[in-house]
PDB file of C-alpha atoms in Angstrom:
ATOM      1  CA  MET A 267     -25.872 123.426-129.827  1.00 77.00           C
ATOM      2  CA  ASP A 268     -27.437 123.322-133.002  1.00 83.00           C
ATOM      3  CA  ARG A 269     -30.598 121.738-134.294  1.00 81.00           C
ATOM      4  CA  PHE A 270     -29.067 118.693-136.210  1.00 80.00           C
ATOM      5  CA  THR A 271     -26.179 118.045-133.178  1.00 81.00           C
ATOM      6  CA  ARG A 272     -29.365 117.859-130.469  1.00 74.00           C
ATOM      7  CA  THR A 273     -31.193 115.360-132.918  1.00 82.00           C
ATOM      8  CA  ALA A 274     -28.147 113.146-133.375  1.00 73.00           C
ATOM      9  CA  LEU A 275     -27.630 113.371-129.703  1.00 76.00           C
ATOM     10  CA  ILE A 276     -31.573 112.565-129.153  1.00 81.00           C
ATOM     11  CA  GLY A 277     -30.970 109.330-131.695  1.00 73.00           C
ATOM     12  CA  SER A 278     -28.047 107.980-130.121  1.00 77.00           C
ATOM     13  CA  GLY A 279     -29.754 108.247-126.529  1.00 70.00           C
ATOM     14  CA  VAL A 280     -32.360 106.328-127.955  1.00 66.00           C
ATOM     15  CA  LEU A 281     -29.587 103.586-129.724  1.00 71.00           C
ATOM     16  CA  LEU A 282     -28.387 102.805-126.582  1.00 68.00           C
ATOM     17  CA  VAL A 283     -31.721 102.378-124.755  1.00 68.00           C
ATOM     18  CA  LEU A 284     -32.622 100.487-127.198  1.00 65.00           C
ATOM     19  CA  LEU A 285     -28.442  97.782-126.997  1.00 64.00           C
ATOM     20  CA  ALA A 286     -28.919  98.205-123.225  1.00 60.00           C
ATOM     21  CA  LEU A 287     -33.094  96.619-122.652  1.00 61.00           C
ATOM     22  CA  SER A 288     -31.574  93.875-126.238  1.00 63.00           C
ATOM     23  CA  LEU A 289     -29.228  92.938-122.246  1.00 61.00           C
ATOM     24  CA  VAL A 290     -31.779  93.224-119.929  1.00 56.00           C
ATOM     25  CA  PRO A 291     -32.447  89.577-118.503  1.00 55.00           C
ATOM     26  CA  TRP A 292     -35.823  88.717-119.817  1.00 49.00           C
ATOM     27  CA  GLY A 293     -36.341  85.309-118.326  1.00 45.00           C
ATOM     28  CA  HIS A 294     -36.721  87.406-114.741  1.00 48.00           C
ATOM     29  CA  TRP A 295     -39.823  88.382-116.149  1.00 49.00           C
ATOM     30  CA  ARG A 296     -40.978  85.297-118.083  1.00 50.00           C
ATOM     31  CA  LEU A 297     -41.048  87.044-121.369  1.00 56.00           C
ATOM     32  CA  SER A 298     -37.719  84.980-122.241  1.00 65.00           C
ATOM     33  CA  PRO A 299     -38.094  83.713-125.900  1.00 91.00           C
ATOM     34  CA  ARG A 300     -37.313  80.156-124.663  1.00 92.00           C
ATOM     35  CA  ILE A 301     -40.621  80.263-122.531  1.00 94.00           C
ATOM     36  CA  TRP A 302     -42.015  81.266-126.405  1.00 95.00           C
ATOM     37  CA  GLN A 303     -39.470  78.444-126.809  1.00 96.00           C
ATOM     38  CA  LEU A 304     -41.016  75.354-124.746  1.00 97.00           C
ATOM     39  CA  ASN A 305     -44.960  76.967-125.385  1.00 97.00           C
ATOM     40  CA  ASP A 306     -44.393  76.632-129.037  1.00 97.00           C
ATOM     41  CA  VAL A 307     -43.093  72.625-128.673  1.00 97.00           C
ATOM     42  CA  LEU A 308     -47.120  72.640-126.589  1.00 97.00           C
ATOM     43  CA  LYS A 309     -48.021  73.784-129.362  1.00 97.00           C
ATOM     44  CA  GLN A 310     -46.657  72.327-132.572  1.00 97.00           C
ATOM     45  CA  ASP A 311     -47.873  68.489-130.947  1.00 97.00           C
ATOM     46  CA  PRO A 312     -50.751  67.396-132.600  1.00 96.00           C
ATOM     47  CA  VAL A 313     -51.891  64.907-129.513  1.00 96.00           C
ATOM     48  CA  LEU A 314     -52.004  67.911-127.619  1.00 96.00           C
ATOM     49  CA  ALA A 315     -53.605  70.400-129.289  1.00 94.00           C
ATOM     50  CA  ASP A 316     -55.834  68.045-129.609  1.00 94.00           C
ATOM     51  CA  TYR A 317     -56.988  67.796-125.730  1.00 95.00           C
ATOM     52  CA  PRO A 318     -59.376  70.745-124.314  1.00 95.00           C
ATOM     53  CA  TYR A 319     -56.096  71.993-122.039  1.00 96.00           C
ATOM     54  CA  ASP A 320     -53.515  73.844-123.264  1.00 96.00           C
ATOM     55  CA  PHE A 321     -50.373  73.346-121.226  1.00 97.00           C
ATOM     56  CA  ARG A 322     -48.662  75.882-121.426  1.00 96.00           C
ATOM     57  CA  ALA A 323     -44.342  76.993-119.626  1.00 96.00           C
ATOM     58  CA  VAL A 324     -45.172  80.073-117.822  1.00 95.00           C
ATOM     59  CA  GLU A 325     -41.257  80.026-116.278  1.00 95.00           C
ATOM     60  CA  PHE A 326     -38.219  78.374-116.855  1.00 94.00           C
ATOM     61  CA  LEU A 327     -35.351  78.932-114.511  1.00 94.00           C
ATOM     62  CA  ARG A 328     -31.910  76.862-114.168  1.00 93.00           C
ATOM     63  CA  GLY A 329     -33.013  73.772-116.550  1.00 95.00           C
ATOM     64  CA  ILE A 330     -36.356  73.926-114.895  1.00 96.00           C
ATOM     65  CA  ALA A 331     -39.891  74.628-116.716  1.00 96.00           C
ATOM     66  CA  THR A 332     -43.127  74.941-114.557  1.00 97.00           C
ATOM     67  CA  LEU A 333     -46.588  74.035-116.358  1.00 97.00           C
ATOM     68  CA  THR A 334     -49.348  74.884-115.712  1.00 96.00           C
ATOM     69  CA  ARG A 335     -52.666  72.559-115.466  1.00 96.00           C
ATOM     70  CA  PRO A 336     -56.172  73.039-114.860  1.00 95.00           C
ATOM     71  CA  TYR A 337     -55.775  71.265-110.901  1.00 94.00           C
ATOM     72  CA  ASP A 338     -54.331  70.818-108.310  1.00 93.00           C
ATOM     73  CA  ALA A 339     -53.495  69.110-104.630  1.00 90.00           C
ATOM     74  CA  GLU A 340     -56.513  71.188-103.448  1.00 87.00           C
ATOM     75  CA  VAL A 341     -58.674  71.966-106.845  1.00 91.00           C
ATOM     76  CA  PRO A 342     -60.163  68.637-107.950  1.00 91.00           C
ATOM     77  CA  ALA A 343     -59.357  67.184-111.194  1.00 93.00           C
ATOM     78  CA  ALA A 344     -62.980  66.823-111.842  1.00 92.00           C
ATOM     79  CA  ILE A 345     -63.765  70.302-112.098  1.00 92.00           C
ATOM     80  CA  PHE A 346     -61.764  70.325-114.621  1.00 94.00           C
ATOM     81  CA  LEU A 347     -63.184  67.495-116.604  1.00 95.00           C
ATOM     82  CA  THR A 348     -67.536  68.078-115.363  1.00 93.00           C
ATOM     83  CA  THR A 349     -66.248  71.736-116.971  1.00 93.00           C
ATOM     84  CA  THR A 350     -65.324  70.552-120.683  1.00 93.00           C
ATOM     85  CA  ASP A 351     -67.582  67.684-120.157  1.00 94.00           C
ATOM     86  CA  PRO A 352     -70.562  68.579-118.649  1.00 93.00           C
ATOM     87  CA  ALA A 353     -71.528  64.880-119.246  1.00 93.00           C
ATOM     88  CA  LEU A 354     -69.789  64.315-116.450  1.00 92.00           C
ATOM     89  CA  SER A 355     -71.352  66.789-113.885  1.00 91.00           C
ATOM     90  CA  GLY A 356     -72.882  64.843-111.094  1.00 91.00           C
ATOM     91  CA  LYS A 357     -71.427  61.702-111.368  1.00 91.00           C
ATOM     92  CA  PRO A 358     -70.201  59.885-108.792  1.00 92.00           C
ATOM     93  CA  ALA A 359     -65.506  59.559-108.611  1.00 89.00           C
ATOM     94  CA  ASP A 360     -65.560  55.387-109.294  1.00 92.00           C
ATOM     95  CA  ASP A 361     -67.699  56.726-112.257  1.00 93.00           C
ATOM     96  CA  PRO A 362     -66.063  54.670-115.609  1.00 95.00           C
ATOM     97  CA  ALA A 363     -66.242  58.029-117.540  1.00 95.00           C
ATOM     98  CA  LEU A 364     -64.424  60.179-115.431  1.00 94.00           C
ATOM     99  CA  LEU A 365     -62.299  57.794-114.244  1.00 95.00           C
ATOM    100  CA  ALA A 366     -61.695  57.766-117.760  1.00 97.00           C
ATOM    101  CA  ALA A 367     -61.397  61.754-118.728  1.00 96.00           C
ATOM    102  CA  GLU A 368     -58.979  61.682-115.566  1.00 96.00           C
ATOM    103  CA  GLU A 369     -56.435  58.982-117.322  1.00 97.00           C
ATOM    104  CA  ARG A 370     -56.841  61.119-120.229  1.00 97.00           C
ATOM    105  CA  LEU A 371     -55.488  63.987-118.182  1.00 97.00           C
ATOM    106  CA  ARG A 372     -52.846  62.389-116.650  1.00 97.00           C
ATOM    107  CA  GLU A 373     -51.696  60.506-119.902  1.00 97.00           C
ATOM    108  CA  HIS A 374     -50.856  64.298-121.737  1.00 97.00           C
ATOM    109  CA  GLU A 375     -49.395  65.571-118.598  1.00 97.00           C
ATOM    110  CA  MET A 376     -47.071  62.824-118.790  1.00 98.00           C
ATOM    111  CA  ARG A 377     -46.695  63.524-122.895  1.00 98.00           C
ATOM    112  CA  ALA A 378     -46.696  67.926-122.555  1.00 97.00           C
ATOM    113  CA  ILE A 379     -43.399  66.461-119.858  1.00 97.00           C
ATOM    114  CA  SER A 380     -42.078  63.612-122.610  1.00 97.00           C
ATOM    115  CA  LEU A 381     -41.829  66.825-124.631  1.00 97.00           C
ATOM    116  CA  MET A 382     -39.882  69.298-122.613  1.00 97.00           C
ATOM    117  CA  LEU A 383     -37.909  67.078-121.158  1.00 97.00           C
ATOM    118  CA  ALA A 384     -36.880  65.878-124.629  1.00 97.00           C
ATOM    119  CA  GLU A 385     -35.807  69.966-124.557  1.00 96.00           C
ATOM    120  CA  PRO A 386     -32.121  69.330-124.317  1.00 95.00           C
ATOM    121  CA  ASP A 387     -31.606  72.488-121.169  1.00 95.00           C
ATOM    122  CA  VAL A 388     -35.204  71.396-119.576  1.00 96.00           C
ATOM    123  CA  SER A 389     -33.861  68.958-117.204  1.00 97.00           C
ATOM    124  CA  SER A 390     -37.358  68.766-114.474  1.00 97.00           C
ATOM    125  CA  VAL A 391     -40.631  70.007-114.872  1.00 97.00           C
ATOM    126  CA  VAL A 392     -42.928  71.373-111.709  1.00 97.00           C
ATOM    127  CA  TRP A 393     -46.632  72.483-112.113  1.00 97.00           C
ATOM    128  CA  SER A 394     -48.785  75.023-111.250  1.00 95.00           C
ATOM    129  CA  LEU A 395     -52.108  75.360-111.073  1.00 95.00           C
ATOM    130  CA  ASP A 396     -53.737  77.892-114.471  1.00 95.00           C
ATOM    131  CA  ARG A 397     -55.558  80.046-111.789  1.00 92.00           C
ATOM    132  CA  ALA A 398     -56.963  81.996-114.986  1.00 92.00           C
ATOM    133  CA  TRP A 399     -58.400  79.237-116.871  1.00 93.00           C
ATOM    134  CA  PHE A 400     -60.761  79.186-113.977  1.00 92.00           C
ATOM    135  CA  GLY A 401     -60.687  82.948-113.813  1.00 91.00           C
ATOM    136  CA  ARG A 402     -62.050  82.927-117.328  1.00 93.00           C
ATOM    137  CA  ARG A 403     -64.598  80.935-116.810  1.00 91.00           C
ATOM    138  CA  GLY A 404     -66.189  82.195-113.761  1.00 91.00           C
ATOM    139  CA  ILE A 405     -65.636  79.446-112.064  1.00 89.00           C
ATOM    140  CA  PRO A 406     -64.784  80.389-107.611  1.00 89.00           C
ATOM    141  CA  LEU A 407     -62.025  78.106-106.698  1.00 83.00           C
ATOM    142  CA  PRO A 408     -62.086  76.899-103.343  1.00 74.00           C
ATOM    143  CA  SER A 409     -61.669  79.009-100.137  1.00 64.00           C
ATOM    144  CA  SER A 410     -57.747  78.209 -99.545  1.00 57.00           C
ATOM    145  CA  HIS A 411     -57.514  80.014-103.063  1.00 47.00           C
ATOM    146  CA  ALA A 412     -59.978  82.803-102.210  1.00 49.00           C
ATOM    147  CA  ASN A 413     -57.610  84.860-102.875  1.00 52.00           C
ATOM    148  CA  PHE A 414     -56.982  84.555-106.391  1.00 48.00           C
ATOM    149  CA  ARG A 415     -57.569  87.477-109.095  1.00 50.00           C
ATOM    150  CA  PRO A 416     -58.110  86.370-112.729  1.00 47.00           C
ATOM    151  CA  MET A 417     -56.359  87.841-114.607  1.00 45.00           C
TER     152      MET A 417
END
């Protein structure tokens, strides 16, 4: 086989590989352009942009968008709130300032949900604890989340 033919075959092979990769269902690997689009919707919202936490879509499957948030049933919102506003640290759970901060967090969550549900292909939203947020700040999670590893 001469050099020209060999080069042409290699070039054709590379093109076939690239074509095959373009047909792979990237959504299953969380690299879906739709995830990027949903995240752009969240990033471009002026109300969410003014908040100290960036809600993100991490998965989109069969109409269900999974968004991150900085708390769950076992990690109280107060950990996030006192990290982003140290003035809240040490305040009791019924302190008006802490309650107002929690209400603001809930309002931003509802805004993120509304933005997602306004998308024609999103039928529901579920939440996922943003473990990476804690890991980047060196904040240990309660023992039930002890197996988490920061990215």
